[in-house]
């Protein structure tokens, strides 16, 4: 067996994984464009990537309509969306797979065209200003980011309830658990980081206050699912979507320690070297490793993602830095990625031009490896 460490079983909450190769949550923008519901094409895509005892994390799904920032991304706030996701879950379960849903609110990483002309919301009225960064409009065009509206204190409590309802809807759709998206410069990270959060209420100022929303949202999901079927994704030292805490270690040490007390299914990091929220192929040099820095503060299962190969993933597991590796881009182009890694079969390169939007091309038309046919 190639990459032996990747193919050891692992207990994650109530589930026994057969291997440590997970599908990372990947925005693909192929939901039904009017209802934002998953459709049969999405069920086919996830079913292709399911394996017996393998973990898939379904793409980030807004928990409320004003949490949206891209066209054709599936939601988890309507009956039609729940019904669509149920077909996806059924396709994964039919192959013995385990699937979590990532719960999402984009906050300021949006545009008023998604909200009937209303401004996007955030922790504070601070616009995304990173050089070269542009918003996507509801009709797929490019525009400047707008200055968001700061959520009122009572509205922040409503965000918690929106995530709670999203967790309930995911349960109704048949998922095996949920992952809270607290990374990549989206709403929960906008509250976490001081450069995007200049509030003076109980959700701003100190690290404890800035972490409050993430922890409240996580607890709301736990109230629905139980802690051992809830996970959280973080991106310490990340710079996606104009994020970036000036000194990340105090903030994220506090957050990781607080989450560790909850007994989550797993904690999921995005490695800083790949911070970019999928907008381009990036591999930053000489940056910290999230799994190495924060492993000491996490007593449970640790997942990490970001530009791993079979070799580097196996080493991360073997060296004790992580327990699961989530793969994104090469799982797109290799629906049978666990099998290819296990047997050392060649890896099909991906086509970035087909990542976002479209139909079958670059989505469900990547073949599995046929060992009877020379590569």
PDB file of N, CA, C and O in Angstrom, residues 122-124 126 151 156 159-160 180-183 186-218 232 234 236-237 243-256 258-259:
ATOM      1  N   UNK A 122     -21.782  43.147   7.941  1.00  0.00           N
ATOM      2  CA  UNK A 122     -20.509  42.700   8.492  1.00  0.00           C
ATOM      3  C   UNK A 122     -20.448  43.083   9.966  1.00  0.00           C
ATOM      4  O   UNK A 122     -21.417  43.604  10.528  1.00  0.00           O
ATOM      5  N   UNK A 123     -19.295  42.817  10.565  1.00  0.00           N
ATOM      6  CA  UNK A 123     -19.088  43.218  11.957  1.00  0.00           C
ATOM      7  C   UNK A 123     -19.074  44.735  12.080  1.00  0.00           C
ATOM      8  O   UNK A 123     -19.650  45.308  13.004  1.00  0.00           O
ATOM      9  N   UNK A 124     -18.391  45.387  11.142  1.00  0.00           N
ATOM     10  CA  UNK A 124     -18.277  46.847  11.119  1.00  0.00           C
ATOM     11  C   UNK A 124     -18.391  47.326   9.681  1.00  0.00           C
ATOM     12  O   UNK A 124     -18.256  46.540   8.737  1.00  0.00           O
ATOM     13  N   UNK A 126     -16.678  48.388   7.290  1.00  0.00           N
ATOM     14  CA  UNK A 126     -15.325  48.453   6.736  1.00  0.00           C
ATOM     15  C   UNK A 126     -15.317  47.643   5.442  1.00  0.00           C
ATOM     16  O   UNK A 126     -15.613  46.450   5.447  1.00  0.00           O
ATOM     17  N   UNK A 151     -23.840  45.148  11.488  1.00  0.00           N
ATOM     18  CA  UNK A 151     -24.996  44.532  12.131  1.00  0.00           C
ATOM     19  C   UNK A 151     -25.255  45.161  13.494  1.00  0.00           C
ATOM     20  O   UNK A 151     -24.317  45.402  14.268  1.00  0.00           O
ATOM     21  N   UNK A 156     -27.066  40.521  15.450  1.00  0.00           N
ATOM     22  CA  UNK A 156     -26.031  39.509  15.622  1.00  0.00           C
ATOM     23  C   UNK A 156     -26.627  38.259  16.260  1.00  0.00           C
ATOM     24  O   UNK A 156     -26.317  37.123  15.869  1.00  0.00           O
ATOM     25  N   UNK A 159     -28.118  36.207  13.696  1.00  0.00           N
ATOM     26  CA  UNK A 159     -27.170  35.381  12.940  1.00  0.00           C
ATOM     27  C   UNK A 159     -27.004  34.025  13.616  1.00  0.00           C
ATOM     28  O   UNK A 159     -26.966  32.976  12.961  1.00  0.00           O
ATOM     29  N   UNK A 160     -26.909  34.037  14.931  1.00  0.00           N
ATOM     30  CA  UNK A 160     -26.809  32.777  15.675  1.00  0.00           C
ATOM     31  C   UNK A 160     -28.019  31.898  15.383  1.00  0.00           C
ATOM     32  O   UNK A 160     -27.884  30.690  15.123  1.00  0.00           O
ATOM     33  N   UNK A 180     -18.940  24.459  10.715  1.00  0.00           N
ATOM     34  CA  UNK A 180     -19.131  25.904  10.757  1.00  0.00           C
ATOM     35  C   UNK A 180     -17.971  26.571  10.014  1.00  0.00           C
ATOM     36  O   UNK A 180     -16.805  26.316  10.316  1.00  0.00           O
ATOM     37  N   UNK A 181     -18.304  27.431   9.051  1.00  0.00           N
ATOM     38  CA  UNK A 181     -17.265  28.109   8.266  1.00  0.00           C
ATOM     39  C   UNK A 181     -16.821  29.380   8.995  1.00  0.00           C
ATOM     40  O   UNK A 181     -17.456  30.428   8.899  1.00  0.00           O
ATOM     41  N   UNK A 182     -15.718  29.259   9.709  1.00  0.00           N
ATOM     42  CA  UNK A 182     -15.167  30.395  10.434  1.00  0.00           C
ATOM     43  C   UNK A 182     -13.862  30.889   9.834  1.00  0.00           C
ATOM     44  O   UNK A 182     -13.043  31.474  10.541  1.00  0.00           O
ATOM     45  N   UNK A 183     -13.697  30.684   8.513  1.00  0.00           N
ATOM     46  CA  UNK A 183     -12.419  30.955   7.860  1.00  0.00           C
ATOM     47  C   UNK A 183     -12.589  31.887   6.662  1.00  0.00           C
ATOM     48  O   UNK A 183     -13.670  32.407   6.386  1.00  0.00           O
ATOM     49  N   UNK A 186     -14.823  35.346   5.768  1.00  0.00           N
ATOM     50  CA  UNK A 186     -16.279  35.452   5.738  1.00  0.00           C
ATOM     51  C   UNK A 186     -16.804  35.957   7.081  1.00  0.00           C
ATOM     52  O   UNK A 186     -16.024  36.322   7.962  1.00  0.00           O
ATOM     53  N   UNK A 187     -18.098  36.005   7.261  1.00  0.00           N
ATOM     54  CA  UNK A 187     -18.680  36.768   8.360  1.00  0.00           C
ATOM     55  C   UNK A 187     -18.104  36.418   9.732  1.00  0.00           C
ATOM     56  O   UNK A 187     -17.763  37.314  10.513  1.00  0.00           O
ATOM     57  N   UNK A 188     -18.003  35.142  10.057  1.00  0.00           N
ATOM     58  CA  UNK A 188     -17.537  34.789  11.393  1.00  0.00           C
ATOM     59  C   UNK A 188     -16.088  35.220  11.602  1.00  0.00           C
ATOM     60  O   UNK A 188     -15.718  35.649  12.692  1.00  0.00           O
ATOM     61  N   UNK A 189     -15.277  35.146  10.550  1.00  0.00           N
ATOM     62  CA  UNK A 189     -13.909  35.622  10.679  1.00  0.00           C
ATOM     63  C   UNK A 189     -13.859  37.150  10.689  1.00  0.00           C
ATOM     64  O   UNK A 189     -12.971  37.749  11.312  1.00  0.00           O
ATOM     65  N   UNK A 190     -14.813  37.801  10.033  1.00  0.00           N
ATOM     66  CA  UNK A 190     -14.892  39.263  10.098  1.00  0.00           C
ATOM     67  C   UNK A 190     -15.118  39.729  11.538  1.00  0.00           C
ATOM     68  O   UNK A 190     -14.614  40.783  11.942  1.00  0.00           O
ATOM     69  N   UNK A 191     -15.871  38.954  12.306  1.00  0.00           N
ATOM     70  CA  UNK A 191     -16.041  39.259  13.723  1.00  0.00           C
ATOM     71  C   UNK A 191     -14.794  38.918  14.522  1.00  0.00           C
ATOM     72  O   UNK A 191     -14.443  39.613  15.478  1.00  0.00           O
ATOM     73  N   UNK A 192     -14.103  37.849  14.153  1.00  0.00           N
ATOM     74  CA  UNK A 192     -12.925  37.423  14.906  1.00  0.00           C
ATOM     75  C   UNK A 192     -11.795  38.434  14.838  1.00  0.00           C
ATOM     76  O   UNK A 192     -11.115  38.684  15.842  1.00  0.00           O
ATOM     77  N   UNK A 193     -11.572  39.031  13.685  1.00  0.00           N
ATOM     78  CA  UNK A 193     -10.335  39.764  13.449  1.00  0.00           C
ATOM     79  C   UNK A 193     -10.502  41.267  13.672  1.00  0.00           C
ATOM     80  O   UNK A 193     -11.477  41.877  13.238  1.00  0.00           O
ATOM     81  N   UNK A 194      -9.517  41.860  14.304  1.00  0.00           N
ATOM     82  CA  UNK A 194      -9.614  43.264  14.705  1.00  0.00           C
ATOM     83  C   UNK A 194      -9.623  44.223  13.519  1.00  0.00           C
ATOM     84  O   UNK A 194     -10.187  45.320  13.617  1.00  0.00           O
ATOM     85  N   UNK A 195      -9.043  43.848  12.405  1.00  0.00           N
ATOM     86  CA  UNK A 195      -9.010  44.766  11.271  1.00  0.00           C
ATOM     87  C   UNK A 195     -10.377  44.906  10.606  1.00  0.00           C
ATOM     88  O   UNK A 195     -10.636  45.892   9.916  1.00  0.00           O
ATOM     89  N   UNK A 196     -11.267  43.947  10.818  1.00  0.00           N
ATOM     90  CA  UNK A 196     -12.620  44.033  10.258  1.00  0.00           C
ATOM     91  C   UNK A 196     -13.682  44.222  11.333  1.00  0.00           C
ATOM     92  O   UNK A 196     -14.858  44.405  11.012  1.00  0.00           O
ATOM     93  N   UNK A 197     -13.283  44.181  12.600  1.00  0.00           N
ATOM     94  CA  UNK A 197     -14.223  44.321  13.710  1.00  0.00           C
ATOM     95  C   UNK A 197     -13.761  45.458  14.623  1.00  0.00           C
ATOM     96  O   UNK A 197     -12.793  45.311  15.365  1.00  0.00           O
ATOM     97  N   UNK A 198     -14.495  46.572  14.535  1.00  0.00           N
ATOM     98  CA  UNK A 198     -14.199  47.715  15.409  1.00  0.00           C
ATOM     99  C   UNK A 198     -15.414  48.055  16.269  1.00  0.00           C
ATOM    100  O   UNK A 198     -15.650  49.208  16.623  1.00  0.00           O
ATOM    101  N   UNK A 199     -16.158  47.019  16.631  1.00  0.00           N
ATOM    102  CA  UNK A 199     -17.353  47.190  17.438  1.00  0.00           C
ATOM    103  C   UNK A 199     -17.006  47.576  18.876  1.00  0.00           C
ATOM    104  O   UNK A 199     -15.904  47.285  19.358  1.00  0.00           O
ATOM    105  N   UNK A 200     -17.975  48.158  19.552  1.00  0.00           N
ATOM    106  CA  UNK A 200     -17.797  48.512  20.966  1.00  0.00           C
ATOM    107  C   UNK A 200     -18.804  47.803  21.863  1.00  0.00           C
ATOM    108  O   UNK A 200     -18.871  48.085  23.065  1.00  0.00           O
ATOM    109  N   UNK A 201     -19.590  46.869  21.296  1.00  0.00           N
ATOM    110  CA  UNK A 201     -20.540  46.116  22.118  1.00  0.00           C
ATOM    111  C   UNK A 201     -19.898  44.808  22.561  1.00  0.00           C
ATOM    112  O   UNK A 201     -18.670  44.658  22.511  1.00  0.00           O
ATOM    113  N   UNK A 202     -20.710  43.841  22.984  1.00  0.00           N
ATOM    114  CA  UNK A 202     -20.149  42.588  23.512  1.00  0.00           C
ATOM    115  C   UNK A 202     -19.551  41.696  22.436  1.00  0.00           C
ATOM    116  O   UNK A 202     -19.004  40.638  22.732  1.00  0.00           O
ATOM    117  N   UNK A 203     -19.618  42.112  21.172  1.00  0.00           N
ATOM    118  CA  UNK A 203     -19.029  41.338  20.077  1.00  0.00           C
ATOM    119  C   UNK A 203     -17.771  42.001  19.519  1.00  0.00           C
ATOM    120  O   UNK A 203     -17.281  41.611  18.449  1.00  0.00           O
ATOM    121  N   UNK A 204     -17.240  43.009  20.215  1.00  0.00           N
ATOM    122  CA  UNK A 204     -16.059  43.710  19.724  1.00  0.00           C
ATOM    123  C   UNK A 204     -15.086  44.059  20.828  1.00  0.00           C
ATOM    124  O   UNK A 204     -15.398  43.959  22.017  1.00  0.00           O
ATOM    125  N   UNK A 205     -13.899  44.470  20.413  1.00  0.00           N
ATOM    126  CA  UNK A 205     -12.885  44.879  21.391  1.00  0.00           C
ATOM    127  C   UNK A 205     -11.947  43.756  21.763  1.00  0.00           C
ATOM    128  O   UNK A 205     -11.018  43.429  21.022  1.00  0.00           O
ATOM    129  N   UNK A 206     -12.184  43.125  22.889  1.00  0.00           N
ATOM    130  CA  UNK A 206     -11.284  42.078  23.384  1.00  0.00           C
ATOM    131  C   UNK A 206     -11.384  40.821  22.512  1.00  0.00           C
ATOM    132  O   UNK A 206     -12.349  40.617  21.770  1.00  0.00           O
ATOM    133  N   UNK A 207     -10.374  39.989  22.638  1.00  0.00           N
ATOM    134  CA  UNK A 207     -10.392  38.704  21.930  1.00  0.00           C
ATOM    135  C   UNK A 207     -11.618  37.894  22.337  1.00  0.00           C
ATOM    136  O   UNK A 207     -12.288  37.277  21.496  1.00  0.00           O
ATOM    137  N   UNK A 208     -11.926  37.886  23.626  1.00  0.00           N
ATOM    138  CA  UNK A 208     -13.087  37.119  24.105  1.00  0.00           C
ATOM    139  C   UNK A 208     -14.372  37.611  23.450  1.00  0.00           C
ATOM    140  O   UNK A 208     -15.225  36.809  23.062  1.00  0.00           O
ATOM    141  N   UNK A 209     -14.515  38.916  23.303  1.00  0.00           N
ATOM    142  CA  UNK A 209     -15.711  39.470  22.674  1.00  0.00           C
ATOM    143  C   UNK A 209     -15.764  39.171  21.180  1.00  0.00           C
ATOM    144  O   UNK A 209     -16.827  38.839  20.637  1.00  0.00           O
ATOM    145  N   UNK A 210     -14.625  39.293  20.516  1.00  0.00           N
ATOM    146  CA  UNK A 210     -14.608  39.049  19.070  1.00  0.00           C
ATOM    147  C   UNK A 210     -14.849  37.572  18.745  1.00  0.00           C
ATOM    148  O   UNK A 210     -15.370  37.237  17.673  1.00  0.00           O
ATOM    149  N   UNK A 211     -14.487  36.693  19.653  1.00  0.00           N
ATOM    150  CA  UNK A 211     -14.709  35.256  19.452  1.00  0.00           C
ATOM    151  C   UNK A 211     -16.125  34.828  19.820  1.00  0.00           C
ATOM    152  O   UNK A 211     -16.522  33.695  19.539  1.00  0.00           O
ATOM    153  N   UNK A 212     -16.881  35.713  20.424  1.00  0.00           N
ATOM    154  CA  UNK A 212     -18.189  35.342  20.968  1.00  0.00           C
ATOM    155  C   UNK A 212     -19.139  34.796  19.904  1.00  0.00           C
ATOM    156  O   UNK A 212     -19.815  33.784  20.113  1.00  0.00           O
ATOM    157  N   UNK A 213     -19.202  35.464  18.744  1.00  0.00           N
ATOM    158  CA  UNK A 213     -20.156  35.023  17.727  1.00  0.00           C
ATOM    159  C   UNK A 213     -19.827  33.624  17.227  1.00  0.00           C
ATOM    160  O   UNK A 213     -20.708  32.770  17.120  1.00  0.00           O
ATOM    161  N   UNK A 214     -18.564  33.372  16.911  1.00  0.00           N
ATOM    162  CA  UNK A 214     -18.177  32.035  16.452  1.00  0.00           C
ATOM    163  C   UNK A 214     -18.546  30.982  17.484  1.00  0.00           C
ATOM    164  O   UNK A 214     -19.098  29.918  17.141  1.00  0.00           O
ATOM    165  N   UNK A 215     -18.253  31.241  18.754  1.00  0.00           N
ATOM    166  CA  UNK A 215     -18.536  30.255  19.794  1.00  0.00           C
ATOM    167  C   UNK A 215     -20.037  30.098  20.011  1.00  0.00           C
ATOM    168  O   UNK A 215     -20.522  28.976  20.244  1.00  0.00           O
ATOM    169  N   UNK A 216     -20.797  31.187  19.912  1.00  0.00           N
ATOM    170  CA  UNK A 216     -22.255  31.090  20.052  1.00  0.00           C
ATOM    171  C   UNK A 216     -22.866  30.298  18.903  1.00  0.00           C
ATOM    172  O   UNK A 216     -23.792  29.492  19.095  1.00  0.00           O
ATOM    173  N   UNK A 217     -22.372  30.540  17.694  1.00  0.00           N
ATOM    174  CA  UNK A 217     -22.857  29.796  16.529  1.00  0.00           C
ATOM    175  C   UNK A 217     -22.528  28.310  16.673  1.00  0.00           C
ATOM    176  O   UNK A 217     -23.360  27.435  16.396  1.00  0.00           O
ATOM    177  N   UNK A 218     -21.312  28.028  17.126  1.00  0.00           N
ATOM    178  CA  UNK A 218     -20.917  26.627  17.313  1.00  0.00           C
ATOM    179  C   UNK A 218     -21.795  25.950  18.356  1.00  0.00           C
ATOM    180  O   UNK A 218     -22.250  24.801  18.168  1.00  0.00           O
ATOM    181  N   UNK A 232     -15.598  22.812  13.077  1.00  0.00           N
ATOM    182  CA  UNK A 232     -15.354  24.228  12.787  1.00  0.00           C
ATOM    183  C   UNK A 232     -14.134  24.334  11.891  1.00  0.00           C
ATOM    184  O   UNK A 232     -13.138  23.621  12.093  1.00  0.00           O
ATOM    185  N   UNK A 234     -11.180  26.969  10.463  1.00  0.00           N
ATOM    186  CA  UNK A 234     -10.486  28.217  10.742  1.00  0.00           C
ATOM    187  C   UNK A 234      -9.325  28.397   9.770  1.00  0.00           C
ATOM    188  O   UNK A 234      -8.807  27.413   9.226  1.00  0.00           O
ATOM    189  N   UNK A 236      -6.107  30.448  10.490  1.00  0.00           N
ATOM    190  CA  UNK A 236      -5.117  31.302  11.155  1.00  0.00           C
ATOM    191  C   UNK A 236      -4.025  31.713  10.167  1.00  0.00           C
ATOM    192  O   UNK A 236      -3.611  30.917   9.325  1.00  0.00           O
ATOM    193  N   UNK A 237      -3.582  32.940  10.247  1.00  0.00           N
ATOM    194  CA  UNK A 237      -2.552  33.483   9.369  1.00  0.00           C
ATOM    195  C   UNK A 237      -3.019  33.578   7.919  1.00  0.00           C
ATOM    196  O   UNK A 237      -2.222  33.872   7.022  1.00  0.00           O
ATOM    197  N   UNK A 243      -8.647  39.424   4.665  1.00  0.00           N
ATOM    198  CA  UNK A 243      -8.590  39.111   6.093  1.00  0.00           C
ATOM    199  C   UNK A 243      -7.145  39.173   6.569  1.00  0.00           C
ATOM    200  O   UNK A 243      -6.225  39.427   5.791  1.00  0.00           O
ATOM    201  N   UNK A 244      -6.939  38.931   7.841  1.00  0.00           N
ATOM    202  CA  UNK A 244      -5.600  38.911   8.394  1.00  0.00           C
ATOM    203  C   UNK A 244      -5.506  39.669   9.705  1.00  0.00           C
ATOM    204  O   UNK A 244      -5.601  40.886   9.739  1.00  0.00           O
ATOM    205  N   UNK A 245      -5.347  38.920  10.783  1.00  0.00           N
ATOM    206  CA  UNK A 245      -5.168  39.513  12.108  1.00  0.00           C
ATOM    207  C   UNK A 245      -3.704  39.941  12.262  1.00  0.00           C
ATOM    208  O   UNK A 245      -2.790  39.166  11.950  1.00  0.00           O
ATOM    209  N   UNK A 246      -3.446  41.163  12.738  1.00  0.00           N
ATOM    210  CA  UNK A 246      -2.048  41.614  12.863  1.00  0.00           C
ATOM    211  C   UNK A 246      -1.167  40.655  13.665  1.00  0.00           C
ATOM    212  O   UNK A 246      -0.025  40.414  13.294  1.00  0.00           O
ATOM    213  N   UNK A 247      -1.694  40.110  14.750  1.00  0.00           N
ATOM    214  CA  UNK A 247      -0.967  39.114  15.540  1.00  0.00           C
ATOM    215  C   UNK A 247      -1.915  37.944  15.778  1.00  0.00           C
ATOM    216  O   UNK A 247      -2.683  37.942  16.748  1.00  0.00           O
ATOM    217  N   UNK A 248      -1.894  36.946  14.897  1.00  0.00           N
ATOM    218  CA  UNK A 248      -2.897  35.885  14.964  1.00  0.00           C
ATOM    219  C   UNK A 248      -2.795  34.955  16.171  1.00  0.00           C
ATOM    220  O   UNK A 248      -3.797  34.371  16.578  1.00  0.00           O
ATOM    221  N   UNK A 249      -1.607  34.785  16.742  1.00  0.00           N
ATOM    222  CA  UNK A 249      -1.433  33.744  17.753  1.00  0.00           C
ATOM    223  C   UNK A 249      -2.312  33.936  18.992  1.00  0.00           C
ATOM    224  O   UNK A 249      -2.970  32.971  19.425  1.00  0.00           O
ATOM    225  N   UNK A 250      -2.381  35.113  19.605  1.00  0.00           N
ATOM    226  CA  UNK A 250      -3.262  35.238  20.778  1.00  0.00           C
ATOM    227  C   UNK A 250      -4.723  34.957  20.456  1.00  0.00           C
ATOM    228  O   UNK A 250      -5.411  34.255  21.216  1.00  0.00           O
ATOM    229  N   UNK A 251      -5.204  35.489  19.341  1.00  0.00           N
ATOM    230  CA  UNK A 251      -6.601  35.286  18.956  1.00  0.00           C
ATOM    231  C   UNK A 251      -6.900  33.815  18.720  1.00  0.00           C
ATOM    232  O   UNK A 251      -7.838  33.248  19.312  1.00  0.00           O
ATOM    233  N   UNK A 252      -6.121  33.176  17.859  1.00  0.00           N
ATOM    234  CA  UNK A 252      -6.450  31.809  17.475  1.00  0.00           C
ATOM    235  C   UNK A 252      -6.089  30.795  18.547  1.00  0.00           C
ATOM    236  O   UNK A 252      -6.715  29.726  18.627  1.00  0.00           O
ATOM    237  N   UNK A 253      -5.125  31.108  19.397  1.00  0.00           N
ATOM    238  CA  UNK A 253      -4.879  30.232  20.544  1.00  0.00           C
ATOM    239  C   UNK A 253      -6.106  30.220  21.459  1.00  0.00           C
ATOM    240  O   UNK A 253      -6.543  29.158  21.920  1.00  0.00           O
ATOM    241  N   UNK A 254      -6.664  31.400  21.706  1.00  0.00           N
ATOM    242  CA  UNK A 254      -7.886  31.483  22.523  1.00  0.00           C
ATOM    243  C   UNK A 254      -9.020  30.703  21.876  1.00  0.00           C
ATOM    244  O   UNK A 254      -9.731  29.928  22.556  1.00  0.00           O
ATOM    245  N   UNK A 255      -9.227  30.893  20.567  1.00  0.00           N
ATOM    246  CA  UNK A 255     -10.336  30.242  19.878  1.00  0.00           C
ATOM    247  C   UNK A 255     -10.165  28.731  19.876  1.00  0.00           C
ATOM    248  O   UNK A 255     -11.114  27.984  20.177  1.00  0.00           O
ATOM    249  N   UNK A 256      -8.968  28.256  19.554  1.00  0.00           N
ATOM    250  CA  UNK A 256      -8.749  26.806  19.501  1.00  0.00           C
ATOM    251  C   UNK A 256      -8.940  26.176  20.875  1.00  0.00           C
ATOM    252  O   UNK A 256      -9.562  25.109  21.009  1.00  0.00           O
ATOM    253  N   UNK A 258     -10.835  27.323  23.305  1.00  0.00           N
ATOM    254  CA  UNK A 258     -12.259  27.368  23.642  1.00  0.00           C
ATOM    255  C   UNK A 258     -13.029  26.292  22.895  1.00  0.00           C
ATOM    256  O   UNK A 258     -13.916  25.630  23.465  1.00  0.00           O
ATOM    257  N   UNK A 259     -12.711  26.082  21.623  1.00  0.00           N
ATOM    258  CA  UNK A 259     -13.387  25.047  20.843  1.00  0.00           C
ATOM    259  C   UNK A 259     -13.028  23.654  21.344  1.00  0.00           C
ATOM    260  O   UNK A 259     -13.870  22.741  21.330  1.00  0.00           O
TER     261      UNK A 259
END
